[in-house]
Coordinates of C-alpha atoms in Angstrom, one line a residue:
X1 CA 17.0 -1.7 36.5
X2 CA 14.6 -2.4 39.1
X3 CA 12.4 -5.6 39.6
X4 CA 8.8 -5.5 40.7
X5 CA 6.3 -8.4 40.8
X6 CA 3.1 -7.1 39.2
X7 CA 1.8 -10.4 38.1
X8 CA -1.3 -10.2 40.4
X9 CA -2.1 -6.6 39.5
X10 CA -4.4 -5.5 36.9
X11 CA -3.2 -3.0 34.4
X12 CA -3.0 -2.1 30.6
X13 CA -0.9 -4.0 28.1
X14 CA -0.1 -2.8 24.6
X15 CA 1.5 -5.0 22.1
X16 CA 3.3 -3.2 19.3
X17 CA 4.1 -5.3 16.1
X18 CA 6.6 -3.6 13.9
X19 CA 6.7 -5.4 10.5
X20 CA 9.9 -4.9 8.4
X21 CA 11.7 -3.4 11.3
X22 CA 15.1 -3.7 9.7
X23 CA 13.8 -1.3 6.9
X24 CA 12.6 1.2 9.7
X25 CA 16.2 2.1 10.6
X26 CA 16.1 5.7 9.6
X27 CA 19.4 7.0 8.7
X28 CA 18.9 10.5 10.0
X29 CA 18.2 9.2 13.5
X30 CA 14.5 9.8 13.6
X31 CA 12.6 7.7 16.0
X32 CA 9.9 5.2 15.0
X33 CA 6.6 6.0 16.9
X34 CA 3.7 3.6 17.5
X35 CA 0.1 4.8 16.9
X36 CA -1.2 6.7 19.9
X37 CA -3.5 4.8 22.4
X38 CA -5.9 6.0 25.2
X39 CA -6.1 4.0 28.3
X40 CA -9.6 4.4 29.6
X41 CA -8.7 2.7 33.0
X42 CA -6.1 5.2 33.6
X43 CA -8.1 8.4 33.5
X44 CA -8.1 8.3 29.6
X45 CA -4.6 9.2 29.5
X46 CA -3.0 9.1 25.9
X47 CA 0.3 7.6 25.0
X48 CA 2.6 6.3 22.4
X49 CA 5.7 3.9 22.4
X50 CA 8.9 4.8 20.3
X51 CA 12.0 3.0 19.2
X52 CA 15.4 4.3 18.0
X53 CA 16.6 1.5 15.8
X54 CA 20.0 2.8 16.0
X55 CA 20.6 4.3 19.3
X56 CA 23.4 6.7 19.2
X57 CA 24.3 5.2 15.8
X58 CA 25.3 1.9 17.2
X59 CA 24.5 -0.9 14.9
X60 CA 21.5 -2.9 16.0
X61 CA 21.3 -1.5 19.5
X62 CA 17.6 -0.4 20.6
X63 CA 16.4 2.4 22.6
X64 CA 12.8 2.2 23.8
X65 CA 10.5 4.6 25.5
X66 CA 6.9 5.5 26.4
X67 CA 5.6 9.2 26.0
X68 CA 2.6 10.7 27.6
X69 CA 1.0 13.0 25.0
X70 CA 0.6 16.8 25.7
X71 CA -3.1 16.7 24.5
X72 CA -4.3 14.0 26.6
X73 CA -6.9 14.1 29.3
X74 CA -6.3 13.2 33.0
X75 CA -4.5 14.8 35.8
X76 CA -1.4 16.9 35.4
X77 CA 0.9 14.0 36.4
X78 CA 0.2 10.3 37.0
X79 CA 2.5 7.9 38.8
X80 CA 2.8 4.5 37.2
X81 CA 4.9 1.3 37.2
X82 CA 5.8 0.0 33.9
X83 CA 7.5 -2.9 32.2
X84 CA 8.8 -3.1 28.5
X85 CA 9.5 -6.5 27.0
X86 CA 10.8 -7.7 23.7
X87 CA 9.4 -10.9 22.5
X88 CA 10.7 -13.7 20.5
X89 CA 9.0 -15.5 17.6
X90 CA 7.8 -18.3 20.1
X91 CA 6.6 -15.8 22.7
X92 CA 9.6 -15.9 25.1
X93 CA 10.9 -12.7 26.6
X94 CA 14.2 -12.0 25.0
X95 CA 14.7 -8.7 26.9
X96 CA 12.9 -6.6 29.6
X97 CA 13.1 -3.5 31.6
X98 CA 11.1 -2.7 34.8
X99 CA 10.5 0.9 36.1
X100 CA 8.6 1.7 39.3
X101 CA 6.9 4.6 40.7
X102 CA 7.5 6.8 37.7
X103 CA 5.7 10.3 37.9
X104 CA 4.7 11.2 34.4
X105 CA 3.6 14.7 33.4
X106 CA 2.0 15.5 30.0
X107 CA 4.6 15.4 27.2
X108 CA 7.0 13.5 29.6
X109 CA 9.1 10.6 28.3
X110 CA 9.7 7.4 30.1
X111 CA 13.0 6.0 28.7
X112 CA 13.9 2.3 28.8
X113 CA 17.4 3.2 27.7
X114 CA 19.6 0.9 25.7
X115 CA 17.8 -2.3 25.7
X116 CA 19.4 -5.1 27.7
X117 CA 18.9 -8.7 26.7
X118 CA 18.2 -11.9 28.7
X119 CA 19.4 -15.5 28.2
X120 CA 23.0 -14.0 27.0
X121 CA 21.7 -13.1 23.5
X122 CA 24.1 -10.5 22.2
X123 CA 23.0 -7.5 20.1
X124 CA 24.4 -9.0 16.9
X125 CA 21.9 -11.9 17.2
X126 CA 18.8 -9.9 17.1
X127 CA 17.3 -11.9 14.3
X128 CA 16.4 -14.5 17.1
X129 CA 13.5 -12.2 17.7
X130 CA 12.9 -10.8 14.4
X131 CA 11.0 -13.6 12.7
X132 CA 10.7 -12.3 9.0
X133 CA 11.8 -9.0 10.0
X134 CA 9.1 -8.4 12.6
X135 CA 9.9 -6.9 16.1
X136 CA 7.4 -7.4 18.8
X137 CA 7.4 -4.9 21.8
X138 CA 5.1 -5.3 24.7
X139 CA 4.6 -2.5 27.4
X140 CA 2.5 -3.2 30.5
X141 CA 1.4 -0.2 32.7
X142 CA 0.1 -0.2 36.3
X143 CA -1.4 2.7 38.1
X144 CA 0.4 3.2 41.5
X145 CA -2.4 5.3 43.4
X146 CA -5.2 3.1 43.0
X147 CA -6.2 -0.5 41.8
X148 CA -7.6 -0.9 38.3
X149 CA -10.7 -3.1 38.2
X150 CA -10.1 -4.5 34.7
X151 CA -7.1 -5.4 32.6
X152 CA -6.8 -3.8 29.4
X153 CA -5.2 -5.2 26.2
X154 CA -4.4 -3.2 23.0
X155 CA -2.7 -4.4 19.7
X156 CA -1.0 -1.8 17.5
X157 CA 0.6 -2.6 14.2
X158 CA 3.2 -0.5 12.2
X159 CA 4.6 -1.6 8.8
X160 CA 7.3 -0.2 6.7
X161 CA 6.9 -0.8 3.0
X162 CA 9.7 -2.9 1.3
X163 CA 10.1 -3.3 -2.4
X164 CA 11.9 -6.4 -3.5
X165 CA 13.4 -6.4 -7.1
X166 CA 15.6 -8.9 -8.8
X167 CA 16.9 -9.0 -12.2
X168 CA 19.7 -10.7 -14.4
X169 CA 22.5 -8.3 -15.6
X170 CA 24.1 -10.0 -18.7
X171 CA 27.8 -9.1 -19.0
X172 CA 28.6 -9.8 -22.6
X173 CA 32.1 -10.3 -24.1
X174 CA 33.2 -11.0 -20.6
X175 CA 36.6 -12.4 -21.7
X176 CA 37.6 -8.9 -22.9
X177 CA 36.6 -7.1 -19.9
X178 CA 39.5 -5.0 -19.0
X179 CA 40.4 -2.8 -15.9
X180 CA 39.3 0.4 -17.6
X181 CA 35.9 -1.0 -18.5
X182 CA 32.9 0.1 -16.6
X183 CA 29.4 -1.2 -17.1
X184 CA 26.3 0.6 -15.5
X185 CA 22.7 -0.6 -14.6
X186 CA 20.1 1.5 -13.1
X187 CA 17.6 0.0 -10.8
X188 CA 14.0 1.8 -10.8
X189 CA 11.2 1.3 -8.4
X190 CA 8.3 -0.6 -9.8
X191 CA 6.1 1.5 -7.7
X192 CA 6.7 4.7 -9.4
X193 CA 9.3 4.0 -12.1
X194 CA 11.7 6.4 -10.2
X195 CA 15.4 5.6 -10.1
X196 CA 16.7 4.1 -6.9
X197 CA 20.5 3.2 -7.3
X198 CA 23.0 3.0 -10.1
X199 CA 25.1 0.0 -10.3
X200 CA 28.7 0.1 -11.7
X201 CA 30.4 -3.1 -12.5
X202 CA 34.1 -2.9 -13.0
X203 CA 37.4 -5.0 -12.6
X204 CA 40.3 -3.9 -10.4
X205 CA 43.8 -5.2 -9.9
X206 CA 45.8 -7.8 -11.7
X207 CA 44.1 -10.7 -10.1
X208 CA 40.7 -9.7 -11.9
X209 CA 38.8 -8.6 -8.8
X210 CA 35.3 -7.8 -9.8
X211 CA 33.3 -5.2 -7.8
X212 CA 29.9 -3.3 -8.0
X213 CA 29.7 0.3 -6.8
X214 CA 26.3 1.1 -5.3
X215 CA 25.4 4.9 -5.9
X216 CA 22.1 6.4 -4.6
X217 CA 20.2 8.2 -7.1
X218 CA 19.3 11.2 -4.9
X219 CA 19.3 12.5 -1.3
X220 CA 16.0 11.0 -0.4
X221 CA 17.2 7.6 -1.6
X222 CA 20.4 7.9 0.3
X223 CA 18.3 8.0 3.6
X224 CA 16.5 4.7 3.0
X225 CA 17.6 1.3 4.0
X226 CA 18.9 -0.8 1.1
X227 CA 20.3 -4.4 0.8
X228 CA 21.5 -6.1 -2.2
X229 CA 22.8 -9.8 -3.0
X230 CA 24.8 -10.8 -6.2
X231 CA 25.0 -14.3 -7.6
X232 CA 26.6 -15.6 -10.7
X233 CA 24.3 -18.0 -12.7
X234 CA 26.0 -21.0 -14.0
X235 CA 25.1 -22.6 -17.4
X236 CA 22.4 -24.6 -15.7
X237 CA 20.7 -21.5 -14.0
X238 CA 21.9 -22.5 -10.6
X239 CA 22.8 -19.3 -8.6
X240 CA 26.3 -19.1 -6.9
X241 CA 26.2 -16.3 -4.3
X242 CA 29.2 -14.0 -4.7
X243 CA 28.5 -11.0 -2.7
X244 CA 26.1 -9.2 -0.3
X245 CA 25.8 -5.6 1.0
X246 CA 23.8 -3.3 3.2
X247 CA 25.5 0.0 2.2
X248 CA 25.0 3.0 4.4
X249 CA 25.0 5.9 1.9
X250 CA 27.0 8.8 3.6
X251 CA 26.8 11.2 0.7
X252 CA 24.8 11.9 -2.2
X253 CA 26.2 10.4 -5.5
X254 CA 28.6 8.3 -3.7
X255 CA 28.3 4.7 -2.6
X256 CA 30.3 1.8 -1.2
X257 CA 31.9 -1.0 -3.3
X258 CA 30.9 -4.5 -2.9
X259 CA 33.7 -6.9 -4.0
X260 CA 32.6 -10.1 -5.4
X261 CA 34.1 -13.4 -4.2
X262 CA 34.5 -14.7 -7.7
X263 CA 37.3 -13.3 -9.8
X264 CA 37.5 -13.0 -13.4
X265 CA 40.6 -15.3 -13.5
X266 CA 38.4 -17.8 -11.6
X267 CA 35.5 -17.5 -13.8
X268 CA 37.7 -17.8 -17.0
X269 CA 39.3 -20.9 -15.5
X270 CA 35.8 -22.4 -15.2
X271 CA 34.3 -20.8 -18.3
X272 CA 32.4 -24.1 -19.3
X273 CA 30.7 -23.7 -15.9
X274 CA 29.9 -20.0 -15.8
X275 CA 29.9 -18.6 -19.4
X276 CA 27.6 -19.4 -22.5
X277 CA 28.5 -17.5 -25.6
X278 CA 31.0 -15.3 -23.5
X279 CA 28.1 -13.8 -21.4
X280 CA 28.4 -13.6 -17.5
X281 CA 24.9 -13.6 -16.1
X282 CA 24.9 -11.7 -12.9
X283 CA 21.8 -12.0 -10.7
X284 CA 21.0 -9.0 -8.3
X285 CA 18.4 -9.3 -5.7
X286 CA 17.7 -6.0 -3.8
X287 CA 15.4 -4.8 -1.2
X288 CA 14.8 -1.1 -0.3
X289 CA 12.3 0.7 2.0
X290 CA 9.5 2.7 0.6
X291 CA 8.3 4.5 3.8
X292 CA 5.6 3.9 6.4
X293 CA 2.6 2.3 4.8
X294 CA 0.5 1.1 7.6
X295 CA -0.1 2.1 11.3
X296 CA -3.2 1.3 13.2
X297 CA -4.6 0.4 16.6
X298 CA -6.1 -3.1 15.6
X299 CA -8.0 -4.0 18.7
X300 CA -8.5 -2.8 22.2
X301 CA -10.3 -5.0 25.0
X302 CA -11.0 -4.6 28.7
X303 CA -11.8 -7.3 31.1
X304 CA -11.2 -10.3 28.8
X305 CA -8.7 -11.5 26.3
X306 CA -9.9 -12.7 22.9
X307 CA -7.8 -15.3 21.3
X308 CA -6.3 -12.9 18.6
X309 CA -5.3 -10.6 21.4
X310 CA -3.7 -13.2 23.5
X311 CA -1.6 -14.3 20.7
X312 CA -0.9 -10.8 19.3
X313 CA 2.7 -11.2 20.1
X314 CA 2.9 -14.0 17.6
X315 CA 2.3 -12.6 14.2
X316 CA 0.8 -15.0 11.5
X317 CA 4.3 -15.4 9.9
X318 CA 6.7 -18.3 9.2
X319 CA 8.6 -18.9 12.4
X320 CA 12.2 -17.8 12.5
X321 CA 14.7 -20.8 12.2
X322 CA 16.0 -22.5 15.3
X323 CA 12.9 -21.7 17.2
X324 CA 10.5 -24.1 18.9
X325 CA 6.9 -23.4 18.5
X326 CA 4.6 -23.4 21.5
X327 CA 1.5 -25.3 21.8
X328 CA -0.8 -22.2 21.8
X329 CA 0.0 -21.4 18.1
X330 CA -3.0 -22.1 15.7
X331 CA -4.3 -21.1 12.4
X332 CA -3.1 -21.3 8.8
X333 CA 0.5 -21.2 9.5
X334 CA 0.5 -24.1 12.0
X335 CA -1.8 -26.1 9.7
X336 CA 0.5 -25.7 6.7
X337 CA 3.6 -26.7 8.8
X338 CA 1.7 -29.8 10.1
X339 CA 0.6 -30.8 6.5
X340 CA 4.2 -30.3 5.1
X341 CA 5.4 -32.4 8.1
X342 CA 3.1 -35.3 7.0
X343 CA 4.6 -35.0 3.4
X344 CA 8.3 -34.8 4.5
X345 CA 8.1 -37.6 7.1
X346 CA 5.9 -39.8 4.9
X347 CA 3.0 -39.9 7.2
X348 CA -0.1 -42.0 5.8
X349 CA 1.1 -41.3 2.1
X350 CA -1.1 -43.3 -0.2
X351 CA 0.4 -42.5 -3.7
X352 CA 3.6 -42.1 -5.3
X353 CA 4.9 -39.7 -8.1
X354 CA 7.8 -41.4 -10.0
X355 CA 10.3 -39.5 -12.1
X356 CA 13.2 -41.1 -13.9
X357 CA 15.4 -40.4 -10.9
X358 CA 13.4 -40.2 -7.8
X359 CA 10.1 -41.2 -6.2
X360 CA 7.9 -38.9 -4.1
X361 CA 5.4 -40.2 -1.8
X362 CA 2.2 -38.0 -1.4
X363 CA -1.5 -38.0 -0.4
X364 CA -4.1 -38.4 -3.2
X365 CA -6.4 -36.2 -1.3
X366 CA -4.0 -33.2 -1.4
X367 CA -3.2 -33.8 -5.1
X368 CA -6.9 -34.0 -6.0
X369 CA -7.7 -30.9 -4.0
X370 CA -5.0 -28.9 -5.7
X371 CA -5.0 -30.1 -9.2
X372 CA -7.9 -31.0 -11.6
X373 CA -5.6 -33.3 -13.7
X374 CA -4.7 -35.3 -10.5
X375 CA -8.5 -35.2 -9.5
X376 CA -9.4 -36.8 -12.9
X377 CA -6.8 -39.4 -12.5
X378 CA -8.1 -40.6 -9.2
X379 CA -11.7 -40.5 -10.2
X380 CA -10.9 -42.8 -13.4
X381 CA -9.9 -46.3 -13.8
X382 CA -6.5 -45.5 -14.8
X383 CA -3.7 -48.1 -14.5
X384 CA -1.7 -45.6 -12.2
X385 CA -4.6 -45.7 -9.8
X386 CA -4.4 -49.4 -9.4
X387 CA -0.7 -49.4 -8.9
X388 CA -1.0 -46.4 -6.4
X389 CA 1.8 -44.8 -8.6
X390 CA 1.8 -42.0 -11.2
X391 CA 4.8 -42.1 -13.6
X392 CA 6.0 -38.5 -14.6
X393 CA 8.5 -38.9 -17.2
X394 CA 8.6 -35.2 -18.7
X395 CA 9.3 -33.4 -15.5
X396 CA 12.5 -33.7 -13.6
X397 CA 12.9 -34.5 -9.9
X398 CA 13.7 -31.0 -8.6
X399 CA 10.5 -29.6 -10.3
X400 CA 8.3 -32.2 -8.9
X401 CA 9.6 -31.4 -5.5
X402 CA 8.9 -27.7 -6.0
X403 CA 5.5 -28.8 -7.4
X404 CA 4.6 -30.7 -4.3
X405 CA 5.9 -27.9 -2.0
X406 CA 3.5 -25.5 -3.5
X407 CA 0.6 -28.0 -3.4
X408 CA 1.2 -28.5 0.3
X409 CA 2.2 -25.0 1.5
X410 CA 1.6 -22.4 -1.2
X411 CA 5.5 -21.8 -1.1
X412 CA 7.9 -21.2 -3.8
X413 CA 11.4 -21.3 -2.6
X414 CA 14.5 -19.9 -4.1
X415 CA 13.2 -19.5 -7.6
X416 CA 15.7 -18.7 -10.4
X417 CA 15.0 -18.5 -14.2
X418 CA 15.6 -22.1 -15.1
X419 CA 13.5 -23.5 -12.1
X420 CA 10.7 -21.1 -12.6
X421 CA 10.5 -21.9 -16.4
X422 CA 10.2 -25.6 -15.6
X423 CA 7.8 -25.1 -12.7
X424 CA 5.6 -22.9 -14.9
X425 CA 5.5 -25.7 -17.5
X426 CA 4.6 -28.2 -14.8
X427 CA 1.9 -26.0 -13.3
X428 CA 0.3 -25.6 -16.6
X429 CA 0.2 -29.2 -17.3
X430 CA -1.4 -30.0 -14.0
X431 CA -3.6 -26.9 -14.1
X432 CA -2.5 -25.4 -10.9
X433 CA -3.3 -22.0 -12.1
X434 CA -2.1 -19.9 -9.0
X435 CA 1.3 -21.4 -9.4
X436 CA 1.3 -20.8 -12.9
X437 CA 0.5 -17.1 -12.4
X438 CA 3.3 -17.0 -9.7
X439 CA 6.0 -18.4 -12.0
X440 CA 4.6 -16.1 -14.9
X441 CA 5.0 -13.1 -12.7
X442 CA 8.5 -14.0 -11.8
X443 CA 9.5 -14.5 -15.5
X444 CA 8.1 -11.1 -16.4
X445 CA 9.9 -9.4 -13.5
X446 CA 13.2 -11.0 -14.4
X447 CA 13.2 -10.4 -18.3
X448 CA 16.5 -9.5 -19.8
X449 CA 18.1 -9.5 -23.1
X450 CA 19.5 -13.0 -22.7
X451 CA 16.3 -14.6 -21.8
X452 CA 13.7 -12.6 -23.6
X453 CA 13.5 -15.0 -26.6
X454 CA 13.2 -18.1 -24.3
X455 CA 10.2 -16.3 -22.4
X456 CA 8.5 -15.6 -25.6
X457 CA 8.6 -19.2 -26.8
X458 CA 7.4 -20.4 -23.3
X459 CA 4.5 -17.8 -23.5
X460 CA 3.6 -19.0 -27.0
X461 CA 3.8 -22.7 -26.3
X462 CA 1.6 -22.4 -23.2
X463 CA -0.7 -19.7 -24.8
X464 CA -0.2 -17.2 -22.0
X465 CA -1.1 -14.1 -23.6
X466 CA -0.1 -12.0 -20.6
X467 CA 3.4 -13.3 -20.5
X468 CA 3.7 -13.1 -24.3
X469 CA 2.5 -9.4 -24.4
X470 CA 4.9 -8.4 -21.6
X471 CA 7.9 -10.2 -23.2
X472 CA 6.9 -8.7 -26.6
X473 CA 6.8 -5.2 -25.2
X474 CA 10.4 -5.9 -23.6
X475 CA 11.8 -7.1 -26.7
X476 CA 10.6 -4.1 -28.8
X477 CA 11.8 -1.7 -26.1
X478 CA 15.4 -3.6 -26.3
X479 CA 15.2 -4.2 -30.1
X480 CA 18.6 -2.9 -30.9
X481 CA 20.3 -5.2 -28.5
X482 CA 18.0 -8.2 -28.8
X483 CA 17.7 -8.3 -32.7
X484 CA 21.3 -8.4 -33.0
X485 CA 21.7 -11.5 -30.3
X486 CA 22.6 -15.0 -31.0
X487 CA 19.3 -15.9 -29.1
X488 CA 17.1 -13.9 -31.6
X489 CA 18.9 -15.8 -34.5
X490 CA 18.1 -19.0 -32.9
X491 CA 14.5 -18.0 -32.5
X492 CA 14.4 -17.1 -36.3
X493 CA 15.6 -20.5 -37.0
X494 CA 13.4 -22.5 -34.8
X495 CA 10.0 -20.4 -34.8
X496 CA 10.4 -17.9 -37.6
X497 CA 6.7 -17.1 -37.6
X498 CA 6.8 -16.1 -33.8
X499 CA 9.8 -13.9 -34.6
X500 CA 7.9 -12.4 -37.5
X501 CA 4.9 -11.6 -35.5
X502 CA 6.8 -9.9 -32.8
X503 CA 8.6 -7.7 -35.2
X504 CA 5.4 -6.6 -36.8
X505 CA 4.2 -5.3 -33.6
X506 CA 6.9 -2.6 -33.8
X507 CA 4.9 -1.1 -36.9
X508 CA 1.4 -1.3 -35.5
X509 CA -0.3 1.8 -34.5

């Protein structure tokens, strides 16, 4: 690796932003290529960058290169200096490679090799410069034979599609689960309803070790990047993480096993915590690639750097943890962070939301802007306004905390069924419709036989016809299982008319 000071020379810089880079790790070794770009100031030569996400099949190692295309203009060969850099979330250079006086013919490749890293960051800590899974590569080029008059800047973006899916798998009669028992569950893509993987849940060994086999549905699926996390939901709906896997599928119809950290013996020992009606609720959250969905040259500029190009190395994404933002960041991300900071550090708060267990300082202006109900309170002569305190007795402290987080940042963090249900009710009460829609979408996406009756009652109570319709369809699709369940029997006892109306739908044309 050679060093060369090109800070005073004019050249051409392309910043390549690769979103969902982790899911661009093609199993068959194909390289990921940037959109092609033409450099006007270097005799209209045409190029593209490439990255091998798994160089020589070594996990998380990178191979980067620059290719001059065969069909480009310009001379038969051109001599250039070039530098390739990997950028962190806050704009620092996490790795760089300099090459000088490279003579590049048409169809030639300039390889930067297996990428070295600065500041002692080992390869297994690449998440430092993968904020939200986005890798940013910057390549600078200078012409050796003559001085270029104007700097050029280009931003390219590549995005791999990622589908995220989560659901609750209800393992009934868990106490009777034996070594020879095997339960299966198939995960289909929401995009096209095609099967992705089959999960096989079983118990092995006398200690009651629980494991899930992950089997790809076909050869095409086996080449995709896939990750999954398993959690057991306790009786309060809180998730206890018990397994994670990023399987590499070597053969069709074969897949690795993910052993859960909770054994049957441990769950039975704490059955009052984990089991309700002898049902184990296993939450799975999976992500899988859907292929290349976007690649474009977003802007090219010569002679000046517009703000969006200057900061092209900093995608408008939430910063990775343990990174320090620089002062040149701007826009919605920075504004949300600053507003959230004012909430968390109680800066100029002028109103309090008081639950039975906790009091939350807030800003009446933010509450009024986000909720018509709060706005009406502050515009009236209500007792709460005089006291600068609003008593919320029917919403628990955790839900109020989540409600405030959304009003300040539009963020919903770590939703589970119980928290989403309570947040849905609070959003409806305070008429925060966007949050209500987000919670409703979560409930619809996570319906199962154990919670469908609860979802139906929630939809009916809050007059949500979209949620009610989706839940009714789910119940009728799984009627044999649900109509025999204890949850359905309780629904008949508590709201017989709703149960009757749902059953009637089965016989409508």
